[in-house]
């Protein structure tokens, strides 16, 4: 099949959110898509749309399957089933390949190529070229993580587009990969250290504070900045973890974290707050490319959530990252004073997060964590006790946590499976342990 020819894909997928994700995933293959929400609509489109490929949700009813099989033209089209294919069911013999959920855009693209025996020019070239590229270098210094990503985010699309225009549009994927690899290799720690020094000299602000968390604790540091109503950027790193906090007159405007784990990523909060489903998030992340629109902004533009929903998720994420930072006992910090109208401050978000109540709650959590960690560790495997007796009154969080205790899941696994943050789940496990409902 000529890869330059548009692939016409007819989809029987009722979920509108998944339809959006399918559209974005198949743009790369120059697909023209038509979506049907019902079997009659789908059968009508078979004649008007004339597809090259069918994508069909496995949740289709037995009556729907029968209606498809009664359509004379249906069996001649290559078909991909989205979901689990029923075992030993002759009525699904028409399925060429099945794609189980959750799946990535690359898996979908590969299955489409396999079914249609399609190979793009990028694929023909990338195999031989990629083997010539050495593995990417490992950059260790956490101070330069953000600077490196900001530079790549700025330069990658501009350089890629320029090269694609001048070299060959059909090799856009390969050129993009080469550009990203080259930028990351060029921006090593030593280069960025020199670059950072030049930036510091050029900035209008002044570094007024630098120190060690063993000398002054994170809560004391934030309390001092809050009381003095300072404006600027507070940077704290502990090992590979790093947090950057923008403050205006002692009030938090924005918090950016690195290497804090999946539980602190924006997507986790969007799922836990009910704005996205997990498989929708996986789909979206597999398609989203840095260097283009920011993750949250793109979700708003696509209609997945409102600006108000995004702001609430940012606020929750920022609060939890600050709570986590308050627990760091080892690390280094620096505070760069900037005026509220400095460009860096103007580009920051406007969360208006006050530190006083946050510090009170953060200190309470530190005390609670000390009690929890005496009894519960991430590697422990809790088990339910007294299954025969009635369970006392538990709140929704405690019931959800209790349901994840099965004698096989470790505490770390339970934390990963839960939609709630680590502190809430650990507190629930501690209460279940005290109430005699579980043992570790």
Coordinates of C-alpha atoms in Angstrom, one line a residue:
X1 CA 0.0 0.0 0.0
X2 CA 1.3 3.4 -0.9
X3 CA 2.1 5.2 2.4
X4 CA 1.3 8.6 0.8
X5 CA -2.3 7.4 0.2
X6 CA -4.8 8.5 2.9
X7 CA -5.9 5.5 5.0
X8 CA -9.6 5.6 5.6
X9 CA -10.5 4.2 9.0
X10 CA -14.1 3.6 10.1
X11 CA -14.4 3.3 13.9
X12 CA -17.3 1.8 15.9
X13 CA -16.2 3.3 19.3
X14 CA -19.0 4.8 21.5
X15 CA -16.6 6.5 23.9
X16 CA -16.1 10.1 22.7
X17 CA -13.0 10.6 24.7
X18 CA -11.4 7.5 23.2
X19 CA -12.4 8.8 19.7
X20 CA -10.3 12.0 20.3
X21 CA -7.3 9.9 21.3
X22 CA -7.7 7.6 18.3
X23 CA -7.8 10.6 16.0
X24 CA -4.6 12.0 17.5
X25 CA -2.8 8.7 17.4
X26 CA -3.5 8.0 13.8
X27 CA -2.7 11.5 12.5
X28 CA 0.9 10.2 12.1
X29 CA -0.3 7.7 9.5
X30 CA -2.2 10.3 7.5
X31 CA -5.5 8.6 8.4
X32 CA -8.9 9.9 7.5
X33 CA -11.3 8.8 10.3
X34 CA -15.0 8.4 10.5
X35 CA -16.6 7.6 13.9
X36 CA -19.9 5.8 14.5
X37 CA -21.6 5.5 17.9
X38 CA -24.0 2.7 16.9
X39 CA -24.1 -0.4 14.7
X40 CA -26.7 1.1 12.3
X41 CA -24.7 4.2 11.8
X42 CA -21.6 2.1 11.3
X43 CA -23.2 -0.1 8.7
X44 CA -24.4 3.0 6.8
X45 CA -20.9 4.4 6.7
X46 CA -19.6 1.2 5.2
X47 CA -21.1 2.2 1.9
X48 CA -20.7 6.0 2.1
X49 CA -17.2 6.2 3.6
X50 CA -15.6 3.1 1.9
X51 CA -13.0 2.4 4.6
X52 CA -9.5 0.8 4.3
X53 CA -9.7 -0.5 7.9
X54 CA -12.3 -1.0 10.6
X55 CA -11.7 -0.4 14.3
X56 CA -14.4 -1.9 16.5
X57 CA -15.0 -1.8 20.2
X58 CA -15.0 -5.3 21.7
X59 CA -17.9 -4.3 24.0
X60 CA -20.3 -4.6 21.0
X61 CA -23.4 -6.6 21.9
X62 CA -24.0 -10.1 20.5
X63 CA -26.9 -8.6 18.5
X64 CA -24.6 -6.0 17.1
X65 CA -22.1 -8.6 16.0
X66 CA -24.8 -10.6 14.3
X67 CA -25.9 -7.4 12.4
X68 CA -22.3 -6.9 11.2
X69 CA -22.0 -10.5 10.0
X70 CA -25.3 -10.2 8.0
X71 CA -23.8 -7.2 6.0
X72 CA -22.4 -8.8 2.8
X73 CA -19.6 -6.3 2.4
X74 CA -18.4 -6.5 6.0
X75 CA -16.0 -9.5 6.0
X76 CA -13.9 -8.1 3.2
X77 CA -12.5 -5.2 5.3
X78 CA -9.4 -5.6 7.5
X79 CA -10.5 -5.3 11.1
X80 CA -8.9 -4.5 14.5
X81 CA -10.8 -5.3 17.7
X82 CA -10.2 -2.8 20.6
X83 CA -10.5 -4.8 23.8
X84 CA -10.3 -8.5 24.7
X85 CA -11.3 -10.9 22.0
X86 CA -13.7 -13.6 23.3
X87 CA -12.0 -17.0 23.3
X88 CA -13.3 -19.7 21.0
X89 CA -16.1 -17.5 19.7
X90 CA -16.6 -18.2 16.0
X91 CA -18.6 -15.0 15.6
X92 CA -15.3 -13.0 16.0
X93 CA -13.5 -15.0 13.3
X94 CA -13.4 -11.8 11.1
X95 CA -11.0 -10.1 13.5
X96 CA -7.5 -9.7 12.0
X97 CA -5.9 -8.4 15.2
X98 CA -7.0 -7.4 18.7
X99 CA -5.6 -4.5 20.7
X100 CA -6.2 -4.8 24.5
X101 CA -6.7 -1.8 26.8
X102 CA -4.8 0.1 28.0
X103 CA -2.7 0.7 24.9
X104 CA -0.3 3.3 23.6
X105 CA -0.5 5.3 20.4
X106 CA 2.6 3.4 19.1
X107 CA 0.9 0.1 19.7
X108 CA -2.1 1.2 17.8
X109 CA 0.0 2.6 14.9
X110 CA 2.0 -0.6 14.7
X111 CA -1.1 -2.8 14.6
X112 CA -2.6 -0.6 11.8
X113 CA 0.6 -0.9 9.9
X114 CA 0.7 -4.7 10.4
X115 CA -2.9 -5.2 9.3
X116 CA -2.4 -3.0 6.2
X117 CA 1.2 -4.2 5.5
X118 CA 2.1 -0.5 5.6
X119 CA 5.7 0.8 5.9
X120 CA 6.4 4.5 6.0
X121 CA 9.6 6.1 4.6
X122 CA 10.5 7.1 8.2
X123 CA 10.5 3.4 9.2
X124 CA 12.5 2.4 6.1
X125 CA 15.2 4.8 7.1
X126 CA 15.1 4.9 10.9
X127 CA 16.2 1.3 11.4
X128 CA 19.5 1.7 9.7
X129 CA 20.1 5.2 11.0
X130 CA 19.1 4.7 14.7
X131 CA 21.8 2.0 15.0
X132 CA 24.4 4.6 14.2
X133 CA 23.4 6.8 17.2
X134 CA 25.2 6.1 20.5
X135 CA 23.0 5.7 23.6
X136 CA 22.1 9.1 25.2
X137 CA 24.4 10.3 28.0
X138 CA 23.2 10.3 31.6
X139 CA 23.0 13.8 33.1
X140 CA 23.3 13.6 36.9
X141 CA 23.1 17.1 38.3
X142 CA 19.5 17.9 39.3
X143 CA 20.2 21.7 39.3
X144 CA 20.2 21.6 35.5
X145 CA 17.2 19.4 34.8
X146 CA 14.8 22.3 34.3
X147 CA 17.2 24.5 32.4
X148 CA 18.0 21.6 29.9
X149 CA 14.3 20.9 29.4
X150 CA 13.4 24.5 28.9
X151 CA 16.1 25.0 26.3
X152 CA 15.0 21.8 24.4
X153 CA 11.4 22.8 24.7
X154 CA 12.2 26.2 23.0
X155 CA 14.6 25.0 20.3
X156 CA 13.4 21.5 19.4
X157 CA 10.3 22.5 17.3
X158 CA 12.1 25.4 15.6
X159 CA 15.1 23.4 14.5
X160 CA 13.0 20.4 13.5
X161 CA 10.7 22.5 11.3
X162 CA 13.6 24.3 9.7
X163 CA 15.4 21.1 8.8
X164 CA 12.2 19.4 7.6
X165 CA 11.5 22.3 5.2
X166 CA 15.1 22.3 3.9
X167 CA 15.7 18.5 3.7
X168 CA 12.6 16.3 3.2
X169 CA 9.1 16.5 4.6
X170 CA 8.8 12.7 4.5
X171 CA 11.6 12.3 7.0
X172 CA 10.1 14.5 9.7
X173 CA 10.0 11.8 12.4
X174 CA 13.7 10.9 11.8
X175 CA 14.7 14.5 11.8
X176 CA 12.8 15.2 15.0
X177 CA 14.5 12.3 16.7
X178 CA 17.9 13.4 15.6
X179 CA 17.3 17.0 16.7
X180 CA 16.1 15.9 20.2
X181 CA 19.1 13.6 20.6
X182 CA 21.6 16.2 19.4
X183 CA 20.2 18.9 21.7
X184 CA 20.2 16.6 24.8
X185 CA 23.8 15.5 24.0
X186 CA 25.0 19.1 23.6
X187 CA 23.5 20.4 26.8
X188 CA 25.6 18.4 29.2
X189 CA 26.1 19.4 32.9
X190 CA 29.3 21.2 32.3
X191 CA 27.9 23.3 29.4
X192 CA 24.8 24.2 31.4
X193 CA 26.9 25.1 34.5
X194 CA 28.8 27.7 32.4
X195 CA 25.5 28.8 30.8
X196 CA 23.8 29.1 34.2
X197 CA 26.6 31.3 35.6
X198 CA 26.2 33.7 32.6
X199 CA 22.4 33.8 33.2
X200 CA 22.9 34.6 36.9
X201 CA 25.1 37.5 36.0
X202 CA 22.6 38.8 33.5
X203 CA 19.5 38.5 35.8
X204 CA 18.2 41.7 37.5
X205 CA 17.7 39.8 40.8
X206 CA 20.1 38.9 43.5
X207 CA 20.8 35.5 45.3
X208 CA 20.2 36.5 48.9
X209 CA 20.2 33.1 50.6
X210 CA 22.0 29.8 50.1
X211 CA 22.5 27.0 52.5
X212 CA 22.0 23.4 53.8
X213 CA 18.8 21.9 55.1
X214 CA 20.7 20.4 58.0
X215 CA 21.4 24.0 59.2
X216 CA 17.9 25.4 58.6
X217 CA 14.9 23.2 58.1
X218 CA 12.5 23.6 55.2
X219 CA 9.6 24.7 57.4
X220 CA 11.8 27.4 59.0
X221 CA 13.0 28.6 55.6
X222 CA 9.4 29.0 54.3
X223 CA 8.2 30.6 57.5
X224 CA 11.0 33.2 57.2
X225 CA 10.2 34.0 53.6
X226 CA 6.5 34.3 54.4
X227 CA 7.0 36.6 57.4
X228 CA 9.3 38.9 55.4
X229 CA 6.9 38.9 52.4
X230 CA 9.8 38.2 50.1
X231 CA 9.4 37.9 46.3
X232 CA 11.6 35.5 44.2
X233 CA 12.4 31.9 43.4
X234 CA 13.2 29.4 46.1
X235 CA 15.1 26.3 44.8
X236 CA 15.5 23.2 47.0
X237 CA 17.0 19.9 46.0
X238 CA 17.5 16.7 48.0
X239 CA 19.4 14.0 46.1
X240 CA 17.7 13.7 42.7
X241 CA 14.5 15.5 43.9
X242 CA 14.1 19.1 43.2
X243 CA 11.5 21.7 43.9
X244 CA 11.3 25.3 42.6
X245 CA 8.8 27.7 44.2
X246 CA 7.8 31.1 42.9
X247 CA 6.7 33.5 45.6
X248 CA 5.2 37.0 45.4
X249 CA 5.2 39.0 48.6
X250 CA 5.5 35.7 50.6
X251 CA 2.6 34.0 48.7
X252 CA 3.2 31.0 46.5
X253 CA 2.5 31.7 42.8
X254 CA 3.8 28.5 41.3
X255 CA 5.5 25.2 42.3
X256 CA 7.5 23.1 39.8
X257 CA 8.9 19.7 40.9
X258 CA 11.3 17.2 39.4
X259 CA 11.9 13.5 40.1
X260 CA 9.2 13.4 42.8
X261 CA 7.5 10.3 41.4
X262 CA 4.3 9.6 39.5
X263 CA 2.1 10.4 42.5
X264 CA 3.0 14.0 42.2
X265 CA 2.5 14.5 38.5
X266 CA -0.4 16.6 37.2
X267 CA -2.1 13.6 35.5
X268 CA -2.4 11.8 38.8
X269 CA -4.5 14.6 40.3
X270 CA -6.6 14.9 37.2
X271 CA -7.5 11.2 37.5
X272 CA -8.1 11.3 41.3
X273 CA -10.3 14.4 40.9
X274 CA -12.4 12.6 38.3
X275 CA -11.4 14.8 35.3
X276 CA -9.7 12.0 33.3
X277 CA -9.8 8.2 33.3
X278 CA -6.5 6.3 33.7
X279 CA -6.6 4.9 30.1
X280 CA -7.4 8.3 28.7
X281 CA -4.4 9.8 30.5
X282 CA -2.1 7.0 29.2
X283 CA -3.4 7.6 25.7
X284 CA -2.8 11.3 25.9
X285 CA 0.7 11.1 27.5
X286 CA 1.8 8.7 24.7
X287 CA 0.9 11.3 22.1
X288 CA 1.9 14.5 23.9
X289 CA 5.3 15.9 22.8
X290 CA 7.3 18.3 24.8
X291 CA 8.2 21.4 22.8
X292 CA 4.6 22.0 21.8
X293 CA 1.7 23.2 24.0
X294 CA 1.9 22.4 27.7
X295 CA 0.1 19.3 28.9
X296 CA -2.6 21.0 31.0
X297 CA -3.3 23.7 28.4
X298 CA -3.7 21.2 25.6
X299 CA -6.2 19.2 27.7
X300 CA -8.2 22.5 28.2
X301 CA -8.1 23.2 24.4
X302 CA -9.3 19.7 23.6
X303 CA -12.2 20.1 26.0
X304 CA -11.2 17.5 28.5
X305 CA -11.5 20.0 31.4
X306 CA -12.1 23.7 32.1
X307 CA -9.6 26.3 33.0
X308 CA -11.1 26.2 36.5
X309 CA -10.6 22.5 36.8
X310 CA -7.0 22.8 35.7
X311 CA -6.3 25.5 38.3
X312 CA -7.8 23.3 41.0
X313 CA -5.6 20.4 39.9
X314 CA -2.5 22.7 39.9
X315 CA -3.4 24.0 43.4
X316 CA -3.7 20.4 44.7
X317 CA -0.5 19.3 43.0
X318 CA 1.4 22.3 44.3
X319 CA 0.2 21.9 47.8
X320 CA 1.1 18.2 48.0
X321 CA 4.6 18.9 46.5
X322 CA 5.2 21.5 49.2
X323 CA 4.1 19.1 51.9
X324 CA 6.5 16.5 50.5
X325 CA 9.4 19.1 50.4
X326 CA 8.8 20.0 54.1
X327 CA 9.8 16.4 55.0
X328 CA 13.3 16.7 53.4
X329 CA 16.0 16.7 56.1
X330 CA 19.0 16.6 53.7
X331 CA 19.6 18.9 50.8
X332 CA 20.6 22.4 49.7
X333 CA 18.6 25.5 49.0
X334 CA 19.0 28.9 47.4
X335 CA 16.7 31.9 47.2
X336 CA 16.9 34.3 44.3
X337 CA 15.2 37.6 45.1
X338 CA 13.2 39.1 42.2
X339 CA 10.7 41.9 41.9
X340 CA 7.1 41.0 41.3
X341 CA 7.2 42.5 37.8
X342 CA 10.4 40.6 36.7
X343 CA 9.8 38.5 33.5
X344 CA 10.3 35.2 35.4
X345 CA 7.6 36.2 37.9
X346 CA 5.2 37.4 35.3
X347 CA 5.4 34.0 33.5
X348 CA 4.6 32.1 36.7
X349 CA 1.1 30.9 37.4
X350 CA -1.1 32.8 39.9
X351 CA -2.0 30.2 42.5
X352 CA -2.1 32.6 45.5
X353 CA -1.3 29.8 47.9
X354 CA -0.7 31.2 51.5
X355 CA 2.1 29.6 53.4
X356 CA 0.8 30.0 57.0
X357 CA -2.0 27.3 56.9
X358 CA 0.2 25.1 54.6
X359 CA 3.0 25.2 57.2
X360 CA 0.6 24.3 60.1
X361 CA -0.7 21.3 58.1
X362 CA 2.8 20.4 56.9
X363 CA 4.2 20.3 60.4
X364 CA 1.3 18.2 61.5
X365 CA 2.0 15.7 58.7
X366 CA 5.6 15.5 59.6
X367 CA 4.6 14.4 63.2
X368 CA 2.1 12.0 61.7
X369 CA 4.6 10.5 59.3
X370 CA 7.0 9.9 62.2
X371 CA 4.3 7.7 63.8
X372 CA 3.4 6.0 60.6
X373 CA 6.9 5.1 59.6
X374 CA 7.5 3.4 63.0
X375 CA 4.9 0.8 62.0
X376 CA 4.7 0.8 58.2
X377 CA 7.4 0.6 55.6
X378 CA 7.0 0.5 51.8
X379 CA 8.3 -3.1 51.5
X380 CA 5.8 -4.5 54.0
X381 CA 2.9 -6.7 52.8
X382 CA -0.2 -6.1 54.9
X383 CA -2.9 -8.8 55.3
X384 CA -6.5 -8.5 56.3
X385 CA -7.6 -9.9 59.7
X386 CA -10.9 -11.0 61.3
X387 CA -12.7 -11.3 58.0
X388 CA -15.6 -13.1 59.7
X389 CA -16.5 -10.2 62.0
X390 CA -18.3 -7.1 60.8
X391 CA -16.1 -4.2 59.7
X392 CA -16.5 -1.1 61.9
X393 CA -17.6 2.2 60.3
X394 CA -14.9 3.3 57.8
X395 CA -14.8 6.3 55.6
X396 CA -14.5 6.0 51.8
X397 CA -10.7 6.4 51.8
X398 CA -10.3 3.7 54.5
X399 CA -12.6 1.3 52.6
X400 CA -10.8 1.9 49.3
X401 CA -7.4 1.3 51.0
X402 CA -8.7 -1.8 52.9
X403 CA -9.9 -3.3 49.6
X404 CA -6.3 -3.1 48.2
X405 CA -5.0 -5.2 51.2
X406 CA -4.9 -8.8 49.9
X407 CA -1.7 -10.4 51.3
X408 CA 0.1 -9.9 48.0
X409 CA 0.2 -6.1 47.5
X410 CA 3.1 -4.4 49.3
X411 CA 2.5 -1.0 50.9
X412 CA 4.4 0.5 47.9
X413 CA 2.0 -1.2 45.4
X414 CA -1.0 -0.1 47.4
X415 CA 0.3 3.5 47.2
X416 CA 0.7 3.2 43.4
X417 CA -2.8 1.7 42.9
X418 CA -4.7 4.2 45.0
X419 CA -6.1 7.4 43.6
X420 CA -5.2 9.2 46.8
X421 CA -1.8 10.7 47.8
X422 CA 0.8 8.8 49.8
X423 CA 0.1 10.6 53.1
X424 CA -3.7 9.9 53.0
X425 CA -3.2 6.2 52.1
X426 CA -0.4 5.7 54.7
X427 CA -2.6 7.3 57.4
X428 CA -5.5 5.0 56.4
X429 CA -3.2 1.9 56.6
X430 CA -2.0 3.1 60.0
X431 CA -5.6 3.4 61.3
X432 CA -6.6 0.0 59.9
X433 CA -3.5 -1.4 61.7
X434 CA -4.5 0.3 65.0
X435 CA -8.1 -1.0 64.7
X436 CA -6.9 -4.6 64.2
X437 CA -8.3 -4.9 60.7
X438 CA -4.9 -5.6 59.1
X439 CA -1.4 -6.9 60.1
X440 CA 2.0 -6.3 58.6

